[in-house]
């Protein structure tokens, strides 16, 4: 059973109340009407040792990233993050210094985005570290951006270069010498920057359609938009934005740029659709268009197919 088969099974057993503007399972966040013309955006993510991170990783960066992936879910809905809850299971042998550094990283990104830690849970673990974060954000009622709003003819757009995080992980695993480019890529992997400002700005565009953040690679994440919206897509791989550091290291190490940029994941840039001619900020790049071919993803500029990260 794959990840999305499991999600569909859960949805069939626990049907969500998708009515009166409320949305349950199936988007970056659940959407709950909180009255006064506002809605709450609620999401949760879990990070497990040896699946999402290694204990040898800098604990400060892990604390930062644990909050960043949740804050990014709020950005993907065009909302403002407000409160988080942290639950963490720790082995008894873990040093107090590791815990201190983890909490400092978690605190610093919360401070940057004016998010408050409101509670959570702690317990012991017989094996590895497990981190779970729940987040609550808010948006003007009816203004949060869903995955299900892509329309035939829409442009497909991303907010920044892709593949940096995946290349940063390869730099770490390959133990590459830390030159300027390698450091930049590792920074993108270990301390991603959620696109809150960009999400809020894009949510105000009249032509905006669907939106989500890029966590598993656009080869996987774009398919979520296609399924939710009942449409297809055509993506020109020559239009995929890539950073100078990414291209320099990939060429030097003979790494597959397209595979990393399309399937690597954890970029936490925003992937969205909009009506053609919508005036876009300079940080946006149009990479394709939405088609009428339901759930079919066509790659232009290559004969290859691509897939993103799979959890199962």
Coordinates of C-alpha atoms in Angstrom, one line a residue:
X1 CA 0.0 0.0 0.0
X2 CA 1.4 3.4 -1.0
X3 CA 1.1 6.6 1.0
X4 CA -1.8 7.9 -1.0
X5 CA -3.6 4.6 -0.9
X6 CA -3.4 4.8 2.8
X7 CA -4.7 8.3 2.8
X8 CA -7.7 7.3 0.7
X9 CA -8.4 4.4 3.0
X10 CA -8.4 6.8 6.0
X11 CA -10.7 9.2 4.1
X12 CA -13.1 6.4 3.4
X13 CA -13.3 5.4 7.1
X14 CA -13.3 8.9 8.4
X15 CA -15.2 11.1 5.9
X16 CA -14.4 14.8 6.4
X17 CA -17.1 17.4 6.6
X18 CA -16.2 19.4 3.5
X19 CA -19.1 21.9 3.7
X20 CA -19.8 25.5 4.5
X21 CA -16.3 26.4 3.3
X22 CA -14.6 23.8 5.6
X23 CA -12.1 21.4 4.1
X24 CA -10.8 18.2 5.7
X25 CA -8.3 15.6 4.4
X26 CA -6.8 16.3 1.0
X27 CA -5.1 19.7 1.0
X28 CA -2.0 21.3 2.6
X29 CA -4.2 22.3 5.5
X30 CA -7.6 21.6 6.9
X31 CA -9.8 24.8 6.7
X32 CA -12.1 25.6 9.6
X33 CA -14.5 28.5 9.9
X34 CA -13.6 30.4 13.0
X35 CA -16.2 33.2 12.6
X36 CA -15.7 37.0 12.2
X37 CA -14.9 36.6 8.5
X38 CA -11.8 34.5 9.2
X39 CA -10.8 30.8 8.8
X40 CA -8.3 28.7 10.6
X41 CA -5.7 26.7 8.6
X42 CA -4.5 23.6 10.5
X43 CA -1.7 21.2 9.5
X44 CA 0.6 18.6 11.1
X45 CA 3.9 17.0 10.1
X46 CA 6.1 14.3 11.6
X47 CA 9.8 13.8 11.2
X48 CA 11.4 10.5 12.1
X49 CA 15.1 9.7 12.7
X50 CA 16.7 7.7 9.8
X51 CA 13.7 8.5 7.6
X52 CA 13.7 12.3 7.5
X53 CA 17.0 13.1 9.2
X54 CA 20.1 11.6 10.8
X55 CA 21.0 12.1 14.4
X56 CA 24.4 13.3 13.2
X57 CA 22.7 16.3 11.6
X58 CA 23.1 19.7 13.2
X59 CA 20.3 19.7 15.9
X60 CA 19.8 23.5 15.4
X61 CA 19.0 22.9 11.7
X62 CA 16.6 20.1 12.6
X63 CA 14.7 22.3 15.0
X64 CA 14.5 25.0 12.4
X65 CA 13.3 22.5 9.7
X66 CA 10.8 20.8 12.0
X67 CA 8.9 24.1 12.2
X68 CA 9.7 25.3 8.6
X69 CA 7.8 22.4 6.9
X70 CA 4.7 23.2 8.9
X71 CA 4.9 27.0 8.3
X72 CA 5.3 26.2 4.6
X73 CA 1.9 24.4 4.6
X74 CA 0.3 27.7 5.8
X75 CA 2.2 29.6 3.0
X76 CA 0.8 27.1 0.5
X77 CA -2.7 28.2 1.4
X78 CA -1.9 31.9 1.3
X79 CA -2.4 32.2 5.1
X80 CA -0.5 33.7 8.1
X81 CA 1.0 31.2 10.6
X82 CA 0.0 31.9 14.3
X83 CA 0.5 29.0 16.7
X84 CA 2.3 25.7 16.9
X85 CA 2.3 22.6 19.1
X86 CA 5.5 20.5 19.5
X87 CA 5.4 16.9 20.4
X88 CA 8.8 15.1 20.7
X89 CA 9.9 11.6 21.6
X90 CA 13.6 11.4 22.7
X91 CA 15.9 8.5 23.6
X92 CA 17.3 8.7 27.2
X93 CA 20.9 8.8 26.0
X94 CA 20.4 12.0 24.0
X95 CA 22.6 14.8 25.4
X96 CA 21.1 18.0 26.9
X97 CA 23.2 20.0 24.4
X98 CA 21.5 18.3 21.5
X99 CA 18.1 19.2 23.0
X100 CA 19.1 22.8 23.7
X101 CA 20.3 23.3 20.1
X102 CA 17.2 21.7 18.6
X103 CA 15.0 24.1 20.7
X104 CA 17.0 27.1 19.7
X105 CA 16.6 26.4 16.0
X106 CA 12.8 25.8 16.5
X107 CA 12.6 29.1 18.5
X108 CA 14.5 31.1 15.9
X109 CA 12.3 30.3 12.9
X110 CA 9.1 30.8 15.0
X111 CA 10.5 34.2 16.1
X112 CA 11.2 35.1 12.4
X113 CA 7.6 34.5 11.5
X114 CA 6.0 35.7 14.7
X115 CA 4.6 32.3 15.6
X116 CA 3.9 31.2 19.2
X117 CA 4.6 27.8 20.7
X118 CA 1.4 27.0 22.6
X119 CA 2.0 23.5 24.0
X120 CA 2.6 19.9 22.9
X121 CA 3.8 16.7 24.5
X122 CA 7.1 15.0 25.4
X123 CA 7.8 11.3 26.0
X124 CA 10.7 8.8 25.9
X125 CA 11.7 6.7 23.0
X126 CA 13.2 3.2 23.0
X127 CA 14.9 3.8 19.7
X128 CA 15.1 7.0 17.5
X129 CA 13.9 10.6 17.8
X130 CA 10.4 11.5 16.6
X131 CA 9.2 15.1 16.1
X132 CA 5.6 16.0 15.5
X133 CA 4.5 19.6 14.9
X134 CA 0.9 20.9 14.5
X135 CA 0.3 24.4 13.3
X136 CA -2.6 26.8 13.2
X137 CA -2.7 29.7 10.8
X138 CA -5.5 32.0 9.6
X139 CA -6.8 33.6 6.4
X140 CA -9.6 35.8 5.3
X141 CA -12.7 33.6 4.9
X142 CA -12.9 32.2 1.4
X143 CA -9.5 33.5 0.4
X144 CA -7.3 30.5 1.3
X145 CA -5.9 28.8 -1.9
X146 CA -6.8 25.2 -2.5
X147 CA -5.3 22.4 -4.6
X148 CA -8.6 21.9 -6.4
X149 CA -8.9 25.3 -8.2
X150 CA -6.7 24.7 -11.3
X151 CA -8.5 25.4 -14.6
X152 CA -7.8 24.3 -18.2
X153 CA -5.5 26.9 -19.8
X154 CA -3.9 28.1 -16.5
X155 CA -0.2 28.8 -16.4
X156 CA 1.8 26.5 -14.1
X157 CA 4.2 28.6 -12.0
X158 CA 6.9 28.1 -9.3
X159 CA 8.3 30.8 -7.0
X160 CA 12.0 29.9 -7.1
X161 CA 14.7 27.6 -8.2
X162 CA 14.2 23.8 -7.8
X163 CA 16.5 21.0 -6.8
X164 CA 18.7 22.9 -4.3
X165 CA 17.6 20.9 -1.3
X166 CA 18.0 17.5 -3.0
X167 CA 21.4 18.6 -4.2
X168 CA 22.3 19.8 -0.7
X169 CA 21.4 16.3 0.7
X170 CA 23.6 14.7 -1.9
X171 CA 26.4 17.1 -0.9
X172 CA 26.0 15.9 2.8
X173 CA 25.8 12.2 1.9
X174 CA 28.8 12.5 -0.5
X175 CA 30.8 14.5 2.1
X176 CA 31.8 17.1 -0.5
X177 CA 34.3 19.8 0.4
X178 CA 32.3 22.8 1.6
X179 CA 33.0 25.4 -1.0
X180 CA 30.7 28.4 -1.6
X181 CA 28.2 26.5 -3.8
X182 CA 28.1 23.4 -1.6
X183 CA 27.4 25.5 1.5
X184 CA 24.6 27.3 -0.2
X185 CA 22.9 24.0 -1.2
X186 CA 23.3 22.4 2.2
X187 CA 21.8 25.6 3.7
X188 CA 18.8 25.2 1.5
X189 CA 18.3 21.6 2.6
X190 CA 18.9 22.0 6.4
X191 CA 17.3 25.5 6.9
X192 CA 14.5 26.0 4.3
X193 CA 12.7 29.3 4.2
X194 CA 8.9 29.0 4.0
X195 CA 7.4 31.4 1.4
X196 CA 4.9 33.1 3.7
X197 CA 5.3 36.6 2.2
X198 CA 5.0 35.1 -1.3
X199 CA 2.0 33.1 -0.4
X200 CA 0.2 36.1 1.0
X201 CA 1.1 38.2 -2.0
X202 CA -0.1 35.5 -4.5
X203 CA -3.3 35.0 -2.6
X204 CA -4.3 38.6 -3.5
X205 CA -4.0 38.0 -7.3
X206 CA -7.3 37.9 -9.1
X207 CA -6.1 35.2 -11.5
X208 CA -4.8 32.7 -8.9
X209 CA -6.0 29.1 -9.2
X210 CA -4.6 26.2 -7.2
X211 CA -1.5 26.3 -5.0
X212 CA 0.6 24.0 -2.8
X213 CA 4.2 23.8 -1.5
X214 CA 6.9 21.6 -3.1
X215 CA 7.8 19.0 -0.5
X216 CA 8.1 15.8 -2.5
X217 CA 9.2 17.3 -5.8
X218 CA 6.9 18.8 -8.5
X219 CA 6.8 15.4 -10.3
X220 CA 4.8 14.2 -7.4
X221 CA 3.2 17.4 -6.0
X222 CA 1.9 18.6 -9.3
X223 CA 0.0 15.4 -9.6
X224 CA -1.9 16.2 -6.4
X225 CA -3.2 19.4 -8.0
X226 CA -4.2 17.5 -11.2
X227 CA -6.1 14.9 -9.2
X228 CA -7.8 17.5 -6.9
X229 CA -8.8 19.7 -9.9
X230 CA -9.6 16.9 -12.4
X231 CA -7.2 18.3 -15.0
X232 CA -3.9 17.5 -16.8
X233 CA -0.6 19.4 -17.3
X234 CA 2.1 20.0 -19.7
X235 CA 5.5 21.1 -18.2
X236 CA 8.5 22.3 -20.3
X237 CA 11.6 21.0 -18.5
X238 CA 13.8 23.6 -20.1
X239 CA 11.8 26.3 -18.2
X240 CA 12.5 24.8 -14.7
X241 CA 14.5 27.5 -12.8
X242 CA 17.8 26.3 -11.3
X243 CA 20.2 28.2 -9.2
X244 CA 23.8 28.9 -10.2
X245 CA 25.1 26.8 -7.2
X246 CA 22.9 23.9 -8.2
X247 CA 24.0 23.8 -11.8
X248 CA 27.7 24.3 -10.9
X249 CA 27.8 21.4 -8.4
X250 CA 25.6 19.1 -10.6
X251 CA 27.9 19.6 -13.6
X252 CA 31.0 19.1 -11.6
X253 CA 29.7 15.9 -9.9
X254 CA 27.9 14.6 -13.0
X255 CA 24.6 14.6 -11.1
X256 CA 21.3 14.4 -13.0
X257 CA 19.9 18.0 -12.9
X258 CA 16.4 17.2 -14.1
X259 CA 16.0 14.2 -11.7
X260 CA 17.0 16.4 -8.7
X261 CA 15.0 19.4 -9.8
X262 CA 11.8 17.6 -10.6
X263 CA 11.8 14.7 -8.2
X264 CA 14.2 15.7 -5.3
X265 CA 11.7 17.5 -3.1
X266 CA 12.0 19.6 0.1
X267 CA 12.4 22.8 -1.8
X268 CA 9.4 24.4 -0.1
X269 CA 8.9 26.8 -3.0
X270 CA 5.3 27.4 -4.0
X271 CA 3.7 25.6 -7.0
X272 CA 0.6 27.3 -8.3
X273 CA -1.6 27.9 -11.3
X274 CA -3.0 31.2 -12.6
X275 CA -4.9 32.6 -15.5
X276 CA -2.7 33.5 -18.5
X277 CA -1.7 37.2 -18.5
X278 CA -1.9 37.4 -14.7
X279 CA 0.8 40.0 -13.6
X280 CA 3.3 37.9 -11.6
X281 CA 6.1 39.0 -9.2
X282 CA 9.6 38.8 -10.5
X283 CA 10.4 35.7 -8.4
X284 CA 7.9 33.6 -10.4
X285 CA 8.7 31.4 -13.4
X286 CA 6.0 30.0 -15.7
X287 CA 6.9 26.3 -16.5
X288 CA 3.9 25.0 -18.2
X289 CA 0.1 25.0 -18.6
X290 CA -2.9 23.1 -17.4
X291 CA -4.6 20.8 -20.0
X292 CA -7.9 19.0 -20.2
X293 CA -6.4 15.6 -20.1
X294 CA -7.5 14.5 -16.6
X295 CA -4.5 13.6 -14.3
X296 CA -2.1 13.2 -17.3
X297 CA 1.3 14.9 -16.8
X298 CA 3.3 15.5 -20.0
X299 CA 6.9 16.5 -20.0
X300 CA 8.1 18.7 -22.9
X301 CA 11.8 18.8 -23.8
X302 CA 12.6 15.3 -22.7
X303 CA 11.5 11.7 -23.5
X304 CA 11.8 10.7 -19.8
X305 CA 9.2 10.5 -17.1
X306 CA 9.8 11.6 -13.5
X307 CA 8.5 10.8 -10.1
X308 CA 8.9 12.5 -6.7
X309 CA 9.6 11.1 -3.3
X310 CA 7.5 8.2 -2.1
X311 CA 7.0 7.6 1.6
X312 CA 6.0 3.9 1.2

